[in-house]
Amino acid sequence: RSARVKAVDDEQRASEIEVREVVTVDVTEVAPAEDDAAPQLPWIALLALLGVFVSNQWSRALVYYVNNFDPPAGMDPAEAARRFANIDLGYGEQQYALLASFGFTAVFAAASLVAGRLADKQ
């Protein structure tokens, strides 16, 4: 049996198409398209960059939490040295200011350039 169906072609003109047979396809048996994984790739990249950003901020802020220039009174000096980096390493507030600002930024920038160069070689 045939049925006549009206369709619109690319130039928006009406034309007639004669349908001679109908094909039924069970969609549960069709293999998934290969492009199904492609939309996930931007999300994976975004999560990886978010992880790198969080790690960077954590590393950057860590130096602020391991220093205390006014340890609690009565604290054992060995315990204070174990808990606070400035007491253990013996640096003062000026050295800490350099370490927490320009020193970290310079080391981080130099390490980023080296890591970028290594990544480009591979």
mmCIF file of C-alpha atoms in Angstrom, residues 9 18 21 32 35 46 59-60 69 78 83 87 92 94 97-98 100 113 120:
data_model
loop_
_atom_site.group_PDB
_atom_site.id
_atom_site.type_symbol
_atom_site.label_atom_id
_atom_site.label_comp_id
_atom_site.label_asym_id
_atom_site.label_seq_id
_atom_site.Cartn_x
_atom_site.Cartn_y
_atom_site.Cartn_z
ATOM 1 C CA ASP A 9 12.270 20.536 0.626
ATOM 2 C CA GLU A 18 5.393 8.433 -2.177
ATOM 3 C CA GLU A 21 6.958 0.616 2.817
ATOM 4 C CA PRO A 32 24.689 4.063 21.278
ATOM 5 C CA ASP A 35 29.412 10.903 20.158
ATOM 6 C CA LEU A 46 36.091 21.824 33.956
ATOM 7 C CA SER A 59 48.737 25.688 48.819
ATOM 8 C CA ARG A 60 48.734 29.473 48.698
ATOM 9 C CA PHE A 69 53.948 35.060 65.926
ATOM 10 C CA ALA A 78 58.690 21.824 71.549
ATOM 11 C CA ARG A 83 52.741 23.415 65.334
ATOM 12 C CA ILE A 87 59.094 29.025 65.430
ATOM 13 C CA GLY A 92 60.519 36.672 61.803
ATOM 14 C CA GLN A 94 59.620 40.457 57.767
ATOM 15 C CA ALA A 97 55.931 38.814 54.709
ATOM 16 C CA LEU A 98 58.392 38.148 51.897
ATOM 17 C CA ALA A 100 53.808 34.945 51.906
ATOM 18 C CA LEU A 113 56.910 28.116 33.329
ATOM 19 C CA ASP A 120 54.689 21.331 25.522
#
